[in-house]
Coordinates of C-alpha atoms and ligand atoms in Angstrom, one line a residue:
M78 CA 91.0 85.2 81.2
K79 CA 88.5 85.3 84.0
G80 CA 88.0 88.2 86.4
F81 CA 85.5 89.4 89.0
G82 CA 84.2 92.9 89.2
M83 CA 81.4 95.2 88.2
L84 CA 79.4 94.5 85.1
A85 CA 77.7 97.8 85.7
V86 CA 77.1 100.0 88.8
N87 CA 75.6 97.9 91.5
Q88 CA 76.0 94.7 89.4
P89 CA 78.8 92.5 90.6
G90 CA 79.8 89.5 88.5
W91 CA 82.4 87.4 86.7
M92 CA 83.6 88.4 83.3
E93 CA 85.9 87.2 80.4
K94 CA 88.6 89.5 79.2
E95 CA 91.7 89.4 77.1
K96 CA 94.9 88.7 79.1
P97 CA 96.7 92.1 79.6
V98 CA 99.8 92.9 77.6
A99 CA 103.0 94.3 79.2
G100 CA 104.6 97.4 77.8
P101 CA 108.4 97.7 77.8
M102 CA 108.5 98.8 81.5
D103 CA 105.6 96.7 82.8
A104 CA 104.8 93.3 84.3
I105 CA 102.0 90.8 84.1
V106 CA 101.3 89.2 87.4
K107 CA 99.1 86.4 88.7
P108 CA 97.7 86.8 92.2
I109 CA 98.8 84.5 95.0
A110 CA 96.8 86.3 97.7
L111 CA 94.3 89.2 97.4
A112 CA 92.0 91.2 99.6
P113 CA 88.8 93.0 98.7
C114 CA 88.6 96.6 100.1
S115 CA 86.0 99.1 101.0
S116 CA 87.2 101.1 98.0
D117 CA 86.2 98.2 95.7
T118 CA 82.7 98.3 97.1
H119 CA 82.6 102.1 96.8
A120 CA 83.5 101.6 93.1
L121 CA 80.8 99.0 92.6
H122 CA 78.2 101.4 94.0
G123 CA 79.3 104.3 91.7
G124 CA 82.5 105.7 93.2
I125 CA 85.6 106.7 91.1
G126 CA 86.7 105.0 87.9
P127 CA 85.1 103.4 84.9
K128 CA 81.6 102.2 85.5
K129 CA 81.2 99.1 83.2
N130 CA 82.9 95.8 82.8
L131 CA 85.7 96.6 85.2
I132 CA 87.6 94.0 87.1
L133 CA 87.8 95.1 90.7
G134 CA 90.5 94.6 93.4
H135 CA 93.7 96.5 94.1
E136 CA 95.3 94.7 97.0
A137 CA 97.5 91.7 95.9
I138 CA 100.6 89.7 96.4
G139 CA 101.5 87.9 93.1
E140 CA 103.9 86.0 91.0
I141 CA 105.4 87.6 87.9
V142 CA 104.5 85.8 84.7
E143 CA 105.9 88.2 82.2
V144 CA 108.0 91.4 82.1
G145 CA 108.7 94.0 79.4
D146 CA 112.1 94.4 77.7
M147 CA 113.2 97.3 79.9
V148 CA 112.4 95.6 83.3
T149 CA 115.7 94.8 85.1
R150 CA 114.7 94.1 88.7
F151 CA 112.2 91.3 88.2
K152 CA 111.8 88.2 86.2
P153 CA 109.0 85.6 85.8
G154 CA 108.6 83.5 88.9
D155 CA 109.4 86.3 91.3
K156 CA 106.9 86.7 94.2
V157 CA 106.1 90.4 94.5
V158 CA 104.2 92.8 96.7
V159 CA 102.0 95.1 94.6
P160 CA 101.3 98.6 96.0
C161 CA 97.7 99.6 95.4
T162 CA 98.9 102.9 94.1
T163 CA 101.3 102.5 91.1
P164 CA 102.3 106.0 89.9
D165 CA 103.5 106.8 86.5
W166 CA 107.0 108.0 87.6
M167 CA 107.6 109.9 84.4
Q168 CA 105.2 112.6 85.5
P169 CA 106.9 115.5 87.3
T170 CA 103.9 115.8 89.7
V171 CA 104.9 112.6 91.5
Q172 CA 108.3 114.0 92.3
G173 CA 106.8 116.2 95.0
E174 CA 105.7 115.1 98.5
Y175 CA 102.6 113.2 97.4
N176 CA 102.8 110.6 94.6
A177 CA 99.1 109.6 94.3
H178 CA 98.2 112.2 91.8
D179 CA 100.4 111.6 88.7
S180 CA 98.3 113.0 85.8
G181 CA 95.4 114.3 88.0
L182 CA 93.5 113.8 91.2
T183 CA 94.3 110.2 92.5
A184 CA 95.3 109.3 89.0
S185 CA 98.2 107.1 90.3
F186 CA 95.5 104.7 91.6
K187 CA 95.5 102.7 88.3
F188 CA 93.6 99.6 89.4
L189 CA 89.9 100.5 89.4
G190 CA 90.8 104.2 88.7
S191 CA 91.7 103.7 85.0
K192 CA 92.2 100.0 84.3
D193 CA 91.2 96.5 85.5
G194 CA 92.1 95.4 89.0
V195 CA 93.7 92.4 90.5
M196 CA 90.8 90.0 91.0
A197 CA 91.7 88.2 87.8
E198 CA 93.8 85.3 86.6
F199 CA 96.4 88.0 85.5
F200 CA 96.8 91.7 86.0
H201 CA 99.0 94.4 84.6
V202 CA 101.5 96.5 86.7
N203 CA 102.8 99.7 85.1
Q204 CA 106.5 100.5 85.5
A205 CA 107.4 97.4 87.4
D206 CA 110.9 98.4 88.5
A207 CA 109.6 101.5 90.2
N208 CA 106.5 100.1 91.6
L209 CA 107.0 96.4 92.7
V210 CA 108.8 95.1 95.7
M211 CA 110.1 91.5 96.2
L212 CA 108.1 89.6 98.9
P213 CA 110.6 89.6 101.8
E214 CA 112.0 86.2 102.5
G215 CA 110.0 84.4 105.2
M216 CA 107.2 86.9 105.3
K217 CA 103.7 85.5 105.1
P218 CA 102.0 86.8 101.9
E219 CA 98.9 87.9 104.0
A220 CA 101.1 90.0 106.3
A221 CA 102.5 91.8 103.3
L222 CA 99.1 92.1 101.7
M223 CA 97.8 94.2 104.6
V224 CA 100.6 96.7 103.9
V225 CA 99.8 97.6 100.2
D226 CA 96.8 99.7 101.1
M227 CA 95.6 99.3 104.7
M228 CA 99.0 100.2 106.3
S229 CA 100.0 102.6 103.6
T230 CA 96.7 104.5 103.9
G231 CA 96.4 104.3 107.7
F232 CA 100.0 105.5 108.1
H233 CA 99.4 108.2 105.6
G234 CA 96.7 109.5 108.0
V235 CA 99.4 109.6 110.7
E236 CA 101.8 111.3 108.3
L237 CA 99.3 114.0 107.3
A238 CA 98.4 114.5 111.0
D239 CA 102.1 114.9 111.7
V240 CA 101.8 113.0 115.1
Q241 CA 104.5 114.0 117.6
F242 CA 105.8 112.4 120.8
G243 CA 103.2 112.6 123.5
D244 CA 100.4 114.0 121.4
T245 CA 96.7 113.3 122.1
V246 CA 95.3 111.8 118.9
V247 CA 91.7 110.8 118.0
V248 CA 91.3 108.2 115.3
I249 CA 87.7 108.4 114.0
G250 CA 86.8 105.1 112.4
I251 CA 88.5 101.8 113.4
G252 CA 87.9 99.6 110.3
P253 CA 91.2 98.2 108.9
V254 CA 92.4 101.7 107.8
G255 CA 91.7 103.3 111.2
L256 CA 93.3 100.4 113.0
M257 CA 96.5 100.9 111.0
A258 CA 96.3 104.6 111.9
V259 CA 96.2 103.6 115.6
A260 CA 99.2 101.4 115.1
G261 CA 101.0 104.1 113.2
A262 CA 100.2 106.8 115.8
K263 CA 101.6 104.6 118.5
L264 CA 104.8 104.0 116.5
R265 CA 105.1 107.8 116.0
G266 CA 105.0 108.3 119.8
A267 CA 101.5 109.5 120.5
G268 CA 100.6 109.6 124.2
R269 CA 96.9 109.3 124.4
I270 CA 95.1 107.6 121.5
M271 CA 91.3 107.8 121.5
V272 CA 89.3 105.9 118.9
V273 CA 85.8 106.1 117.6
G274 CA 84.0 102.9 116.6
T275 CA 81.8 100.2 117.9
R276 CA 82.4 96.8 116.4
P277 CA 83.7 94.6 119.3
N278 CA 86.6 92.9 117.4
C279 CA 87.7 96.3 116.0
V280 CA 87.6 97.8 119.5
K281 CA 89.6 94.8 120.8
I282 CA 92.3 95.2 118.1
A283 CA 92.4 99.0 118.5
R284 CA 93.3 98.4 122.1
E285 CA 96.0 95.9 121.1
Y286 CA 97.4 98.4 118.6
G287 CA 97.6 101.1 121.3
A288 CA 94.2 102.8 121.8
T289 CA 93.8 104.2 125.3
D290 CA 90.1 105.3 125.2
V291 CA 87.2 104.1 123.1
I292 CA 84.3 106.3 122.1
S293 CA 81.0 105.2 120.5
Y294 CA 79.3 107.4 118.0
K295 CA 76.2 105.5 118.7
E296 CA 76.1 106.8 122.3
G297 CA 75.9 110.5 121.8
D298 CA 77.9 113.3 120.2
I299 CA 81.5 112.3 119.7
V300 CA 82.8 115.9 120.1
Q301 CA 81.2 116.0 123.6
Q302 CA 82.7 112.7 124.5
V303 CA 86.2 113.7 123.3
M304 CA 86.0 117.1 125.1
A305 CA 84.9 115.4 128.3
L306 CA 88.1 113.4 128.2
C307 CA 90.3 116.2 126.9
P308 CA 88.7 119.6 127.6
K309 CA 91.3 121.7 125.7
G310 CA 90.9 119.6 122.6
V311 CA 93.2 117.1 121.0
D312 CA 96.4 117.7 119.0
R313 CA 95.5 115.5 116.0
A314 CA 92.3 114.0 114.6
I315 CA 92.6 111.3 111.9
I316 CA 89.4 110.6 110.0
A317 CA 89.1 107.0 108.7
G318 CA 85.4 106.5 108.8
G319 CA 82.1 108.3 109.3
N320 CA 80.1 110.6 107.2
Q321 CA 79.9 114.3 106.2
E322 CA 79.2 115.4 109.7
T323 CA 82.4 113.7 110.9
F324 CA 84.5 116.4 109.1
A325 CA 83.1 119.3 111.2
Q326 CA 83.3 117.2 114.3
A327 CA 87.0 116.5 113.8
V328 CA 87.7 120.2 113.2
T329 CA 85.8 121.0 116.4
M330 CA 87.7 118.6 118.6
V331 CA 91.1 119.7 117.5
K332 CA 92.8 122.4 119.6
P333 CA 94.3 125.6 118.0
G334 CA 97.6 124.6 116.3
G335 CA 96.3 121.0 115.8
V336 CA 95.7 119.1 112.6
V337 CA 92.8 117.3 111.0
A338 CA 93.9 114.6 108.6
N339 CA 91.4 112.8 106.5
V340 CA 91.9 109.5 104.6
N341 CA 88.1 108.6 104.5
F342 CA 86.3 108.4 101.1
F343 CA 83.5 110.9 101.0
D344 CA 80.7 110.3 98.6
P345 CA 80.5 112.7 95.7
T346 CA 77.1 113.9 96.9
E347 CA 78.4 114.8 100.4
V348 CA 79.0 118.4 101.4
L349 CA 81.9 119.1 103.8
A350 CA 80.6 122.2 105.5
M351 CA 81.1 123.7 108.9
P352 CA 80.1 126.9 110.8
A353 CA 83.0 129.4 110.7
Y354 CA 83.3 129.5 114.6
I355 CA 84.5 125.9 114.5
W356 CA 87.5 127.0 112.5
G357 CA 88.1 130.0 114.8
L358 CA 86.4 132.3 112.3
G359 CA 89.3 131.3 110.0
M360 CA 91.9 132.1 112.6
A361 CA 92.3 128.9 114.6
N362 CA 95.6 127.7 113.0
K363 CA 93.9 124.3 112.7
D364 CA 95.3 122.6 109.6
I365 CA 92.9 120.5 107.5
R366 CA 94.5 117.9 105.3
G367 CA 93.3 115.0 103.3
G368 CA 95.2 112.6 101.2
F369 CA 95.2 109.4 99.1
C370 CA 97.3 106.3 99.8
P371 CA 100.9 106.8 98.4
G372 CA 102.5 104.0 96.6
G373 CA 105.7 103.0 94.8
A374 CA 108.5 100.6 95.7
L375 CA 110.4 102.7 98.2
R376 CA 107.4 103.4 100.4
I377 CA 106.1 99.9 100.4
E378 CA 109.6 98.5 101.1
K379 CA 109.8 100.8 104.2
M380 CA 106.3 99.7 105.3
L381 CA 107.3 96.1 104.9
N382 CA 110.3 96.7 107.2
I383 CA 107.9 97.7 109.9
V384 CA 106.3 94.2 109.6
K385 CA 109.6 92.4 109.1
Y386 CA 111.1 93.7 112.3
G387 CA 108.0 93.0 114.4
R388 CA 106.9 96.6 115.0
V389 CA 103.3 95.9 113.9
D390 CA 101.5 92.6 113.3
T391 CA 99.3 93.4 110.3
T392 CA 97.7 89.9 110.3
K393 CA 95.5 91.0 113.3
L394 CA 93.3 92.7 110.6
I395 CA 92.5 89.4 108.9
T396 CA 89.2 87.9 110.2
H397 CA 88.1 85.7 107.2
T398 CA 90.2 83.6 104.9
F399 CA 89.2 81.8 101.7
H400 CA 91.1 79.4 99.4
G401 CA 90.7 79.2 95.6
F402 CA 90.1 81.7 92.7
D403 CA 86.4 81.0 92.7
K404 CA 86.1 82.2 96.3
I405 CA 86.8 85.8 95.2
E406 CA 83.1 86.4 94.7
E407 CA 82.2 85.2 98.3
A408 CA 85.0 87.3 99.8
F409 CA 84.0 90.4 97.8
M410 CA 80.3 90.1 98.7
L411 CA 81.3 89.7 102.4
M412 CA 83.2 93.0 102.1
D413 CA 80.2 94.6 100.5
Q414 CA 77.8 93.4 103.3
K415 CA 80.3 94.0 106.1
P416 CA 79.0 91.7 108.8
A417 CA 79.9 93.0 112.3
D418 CA 82.7 90.5 112.8
L419 CA 84.5 91.3 109.5
I420 CA 87.7 93.4 109.4
K421 CA 89.5 92.1 106.3
P422 CA 88.9 89.0 104.2
V423 CA 91.8 87.4 102.3
V424 CA 91.6 85.0 99.4
F425 CA 94.6 82.7 98.8
I426 CA 94.8 81.6 95.1
D427 CA 96.2 78.2 95.7
Ligands
LIG23 P1 85.2 100.5 107.6 O1 83.9 100.7 107.0 O2 85.7 99.1 107.9 O3 85.3 101.3 108.9 C1 84.6 102.5 109.1 C2 84.7 102.9 110.6 O4 84.0 104.1 110.8 C3 84.1 101.9 111.6 O5 85.0 101.8 112.7 C4 82.8 102.5 111.9 O6 82.3 102.1 113.2 C5 83.1 104.0 111.9 N1 82.0 104.8 111.7 C6 80.9 104.6 111.0 N2 80.0 105.6 111.1 C7 80.6 106.5 111.9 C8 80.2 107.8 112.4 N3 79.0 108.4 112.0 N4 81.0 108.5 113.2 C9 82.2 107.9 113.5 N5 82.6 106.7 113.1 C10 81.8 106.0 112.3 O7 86.2 101.2 106.6 P2 87.7 101.0 106.1 O8 88.6 101.0 107.3 O9 87.8 99.8 105.2 O10 88.0 102.3 105.3 C11 87.8 103.5 105.8 C12 87.7 104.6 104.8 O11 88.9 104.8 104.1 C13 86.7 104.2 103.6 O12 85.9 105.3 103.3 C14 87.6 103.8 102.5 O13 87.0 104.0 101.2 C15 88.7 104.8 102.7 N6 90.0 104.5 102.1 C16 90.7 105.5 101.7 C17 91.9 105.4 101.1 C18 92.8 106.5 100.8 O14 93.8 106.4 100.2 N7 92.4 107.7 101.2 C19 92.4 104.0 100.8 C20 91.6 102.9 101.3 C21 90.4 103.2 101.9 P3 81.7 100.7 113.5 O15 82.7 100.0 114.4 O16 80.4 101.0 114.2 O17 81.5 100.0 112.2
LIG24 ZN1 92.0 99.2 99.3

C-alpha cells in the first residue's frame, strides 16, 4: 500500500509498505478524512518516534475494513472516529488519571510514536473496542476530525489548568490547539480569557470562541502586557505555543495559588529554566503541570457530545480543504510551511 511520511529526518515523501495486519483485538481502517498536525511536522524534523520510513499522520476519521476475532463493537463498513492517542488498556498505568503514558512517556501515542500513522491507504488501530468511536449519525467527518487531537489536547490544557467559574485565564498560543483551549476555558466558565497570538484569522476565531483580550508577543513582553491588564496576576495560564522563554513567562504571570498548564511541545534541546523568585523562591503555591493528549473511546465520545449538541463549532479551525488521496502531500507541506492564513488543512479521501 501507499503512504506519505518521512523517508528520513527532514525528508518527506511517498513510500510503499505492506498493508498492516490486525491482531485479535485490533482493526484495519482506511481513512475518509484526515488532517496533518504540527506534531507530524515536529516528527519530520526530528521530534519523537522512529526516524526512518515512517508514515506520518495521527488525525483521522475512517472506515473499518477488517477487525480481529475478539472485536465485538465494530465491523467492516463502520465509519469511525480514531483518537490520536490509542492506549494499550492492558497496562495498569493507563488506569490512573492520565492515559497517554501506557508503557512509558507518551507511549500511548502509537501513530508516529511507535508505528505508522494514518496518511496511508490503510492503518492499524490497536484495541479497537476500547479506542474507536462510531462517527455520530449526521455529524460531518471534518467536525469529528477536529476532536481527535485538537479538541482533546486543547481541552486537556483546560483540565490541567483546572479552570473555575469566573477565573482569569491566559491562553498563550492560538493555533488550533490554543483555540480549542479558549473554547474549553469558556465552557468551563472562565470570566476573562486573554490570548497571546498574532495571526489575524486566529485572533478572529479566538474572539468568536470567547477571548476577551488579545496580546501580541511581537509588541513587547507578554508578562508586562498581561500584568497591565491584570496587575495581581492571572488564575490560570495555558501554554499552547511559544518557546522556552514562554514557560517562565507563564509562571510569572500566574498569581500565587494559580496554575500553569502546558500542552506545547518543547524541542529536546530547549531548557525550561526560571529564576527562583518567579516561583516565589519555591513557596508561591503556583502549580506547574504539563500533559499529553488523552485518548480512548470514552473521552472522545464525550468530546463528540460537545460538538453534537452545538457547544463548540470545531469546523471554524478548518481553513484549507483538499480532495483525493494524492493531495495528502500538498496538505502536509502546507502544514509544514504554515502560511499566515492556515489554521488546519483537511484532506477528504473521496
Ligand atoms: P501553531 O504553530 O499553529 O500555533 C502556535 C501559536 O503560538 C501561535 O498562535 C503563535 O502565534 C504563538 N506563538 C509563537 N511564538 C510565540 C511566542 N514567542 N510567544 C507566545 N506565543 C507564540 O501550533 P498548534 O496549535 O498546531 O500546536 C501548538 C503546540 O501544541 C505545538 O507545539 C504542538 O506540537 C503541540 N501539541 C501538543 C499535543 C499534546 O498532546 N501535548 C498534541 C498536539 C499538539 P502567531 O499567531 O504569531 O503564529
Ligand atoms: Zn495532532
